[in-house]
Amino acid sequence: MSMHKTAIITGVNGQDGSYLADLLISKGYRVVGLKRRTSSINTTRVDHLYDNPNFKMHHYDLTDGAAVMHILEKYKPDEFYNLAAQSHVAVSFEIPEYTSDGIAGGTLKILEGIRTVTPYTRYYQASSSEMFGDSKDYDPERGYNEGSRMMPVSPYAVAKLHAHHMTRVYREAYGLHATSGILFNHESPRRGETFVTRKITMAAARIRAGLQEKLTLGNLDAHRDWGFAGDYVEAMWLMLQQPVADDYVVATGKTHSVREFLEVVFSHAGLGDYTQYVDFDARLLRPNEVPYLLGDSYKARRVLEWEPKVDMPALARMMFDSDYESLYEKLRK
Ligand code: NAP
Ligand code: G4F
């Protein structure tokens, strides 16, 4: 019998999936990463694990219930991290049905699979601070916590709330070790290029290198509680090590506007006043917006003994430095 624990990660080639795979491999796990089939290769975030004997990849799609059953039967995982999603909030207004089928329907397929095939498997659901929407049910000093009212304002967030409650229902009704991490925005040099932080750091790097003049953005007044993805995957793992499953908010406890993020990046890049470079485009506004997010992760800090190590300014600098360095490397070749 293998001494290794086995973990399955859906969305392994995404930002969080790749950091989590690195973390679990470093802890001696056997990791089975699931990715959907795409016509172009998009595995750069996990390419460094390709030859690792403890890492395997399989094709899978959130909409494929039979595939989940086969994978559970084959690997009998100790832990299952469901990170796959159409994760872009603005895009969810354009393709609401697909977003919802994957997030809501896909989560239910996995929970049903675990209930019927491997009920001992510990399950992690990637819930989101976006579920709070604009409910304003928070202490202004501390922010949203696990008990705050959720009032989602996007198709993405409604689908995440469905999956969030379904995870709780399977925990309570069937005794599954099923946990939701309500994660606030987390970013990194591996962040998808269409999210606002990465869009800003990549553009600033190109402007600094003289390759681009302007950056086009939407709402600069939105506030987000931004943390570092590398810190947040540790919280995911800690949640599944607890004897009893529960839900946890994971956040830094500090919120900043998109404008403040721009200020840090452009000043660090040595470019000065960001307003010289930023154009507004109304097409980047959303039909509904979440104006303000601040998270209270007191419970995660107390129970999981987790804490974030990187604040927003350090994160912004880390992301710019990484983008500038890889651009410089490319230009040198
Ligand atoms: P990400 O970089 O967008 O990764 C999402 C992953 O899901 C990608 O590997 C993507 O594959 C895959 N995927 C998309 N649709 C799929 C489908 N139909 N079937 C199978 N796989 C599919 O997202 P992330 O930032 O790592 O976030 C991980 C999870 O946490 C997501 O569920 C997200 O909604 C949630 N979340 C994220 C944050 C955050 O701030 N990052 C905060 C709260 C919650 P492709 O590469 O082929 O698109
Ligand atoms: O970077 P964003 O697209 O992230 P958003 O919408 O907060 O969603 C992210 O965090 C959620 C957790 O709260 C996750 F569940 C979700 O999967 C995703 O990872 O946008 C942040 C803010 C928004 O208010 C948006 O309106 O930036 C504003 N923004 C302004 N201009 C822009 C842009 N966002 C994007 N993506 N692109 C822009 O040009």
Short mmCIF file of C-alpha atoms and ligand atoms in Angstrom, two decimals, residues 87-89 128-130 156 183-185 191 194-197 199 216-219 222 224 258 284 286 289-290 293, ligand 2:
data_model
loop_
_atom_site.label_atom_id
_atom_site.label_comp_id
_atom_site.label_asym_id
_atom_site.label_seq_id
_atom_site.Cartn_x
_atom_site.Cartn_y
_atom_site.Cartn_z
CA SER A 87 -13.70 32.19 -13.09
CA HIS A 88 -14.04 35.57 -14.80
CA VAL A 89 -16.91 37.58 -13.33
CA SER A 128 -15.63 33.16 -3.41
CA SER A 129 -15.97 36.53 -1.71
CA GLU A 130 -17.91 37.52 -4.82
CA TYR A 156 -20.67 33.67 -11.56
CA LEU A 183 -11.46 33.18 -0.58
CA PHE A 184 -11.09 36.88 -1.24
CA ASN A 185 -9.17 37.99 -4.35
CA ARG A 191 -2.52 35.24 -12.28
CA THR A 194 -7.36 39.28 -18.00
CA PHE A 195 -7.81 39.94 -14.27
CA VAL A 196 -7.24 43.56 -13.34
CA THR A 197 -4.03 43.19 -11.29
CA LYS A 199 -3.51 43.35 -16.71
CA THR A 216 -7.42 50.68 -20.95
CA LEU A 217 -9.46 49.97 -17.83
CA GLY A 218 -13.00 50.16 -16.47
CA ASN A 219 -14.04 50.95 -12.88
CA ALA A 222 -13.82 49.18 -6.89
CA ARG A 224 -10.74 44.50 -3.26
CA VAL A 258 -7.93 49.54 -8.29
CA LEU A 284 -15.03 47.25 -19.38
CA ARG A 286 -19.99 45.32 -15.74
CA GLU A 289 -20.50 45.58 -9.91
CA VAL A 290 -19.31 44.52 -6.45
CA LEU A 293 -14.80 43.74 -0.52
O1 G4F B 2 -9.64 41.35 -11.33
P1 G4F B 2 -11.10 41.24 -11.47
O2 G4F B 2 -11.63 40.78 -12.79
O3 G4F B 2 -11.59 40.34 -10.27
P2 G4F B 2 -13.04 40.11 -9.60
O4 G4F B 2 -14.15 40.50 -10.50
O5 G4F B 2 -13.00 40.74 -8.25
O6 G4F B 2 -13.08 38.51 -9.48
C1 G4F B 2 -11.97 37.77 -8.99
O7 G4F B 2 -12.06 37.66 -7.60
C2 G4F B 2 -13.20 36.90 -7.13
C3 G4F B 2 -13.12 36.89 -5.59
O8 G4F B 2 -13.73 38.04 -5.08
C4 G4F B 2 -13.10 35.50 -7.70
F1 G4F B 2 -14.13 34.75 -7.23
C5 G4F B 2 -13.13 35.55 -9.22
O9 G4F B 2 -12.96 34.24 -9.74
C6 G4F B 2 -11.96 36.42 -9.70
O10 G4F B 2 -10.75 35.75 -9.39
O11 G4F B 2 -11.76 42.68 -11.17
C7 G4F B 2 -11.49 43.38 -10.00
C8 G4F B 2 -12.10 44.77 -10.09
C9 G4F B 2 -13.57 44.76 -10.55
O12 G4F B 2 -14.28 45.64 -9.74
C10 G4F B 2 -13.53 45.24 -11.96
O13 G4F B 2 -14.71 45.96 -12.36
O14 G4F B 2 -11.41 45.50 -11.12
C11 G4F B 2 -12.34 46.19 -11.90
N1 G4F B 2 -11.75 46.45 -13.23
C12 G4F B 2 -11.52 47.69 -13.75
N2 G4F B 2 -11.01 47.60 -14.99
C13 G4F B 2 -11.37 45.54 -14.15
C14 G4F B 2 -10.90 46.26 -15.25
N3 G4F B 2 -11.37 44.20 -14.11
C15 G4F B 2 -10.89 43.53 -15.20
N4 G4F B 2 -10.85 42.19 -15.18
N5 G4F B 2 -10.43 44.20 -16.31
C16 G4F B 2 -10.41 45.56 -16.38
O15 G4F B 2 -10.01 46.15 -17.39
#
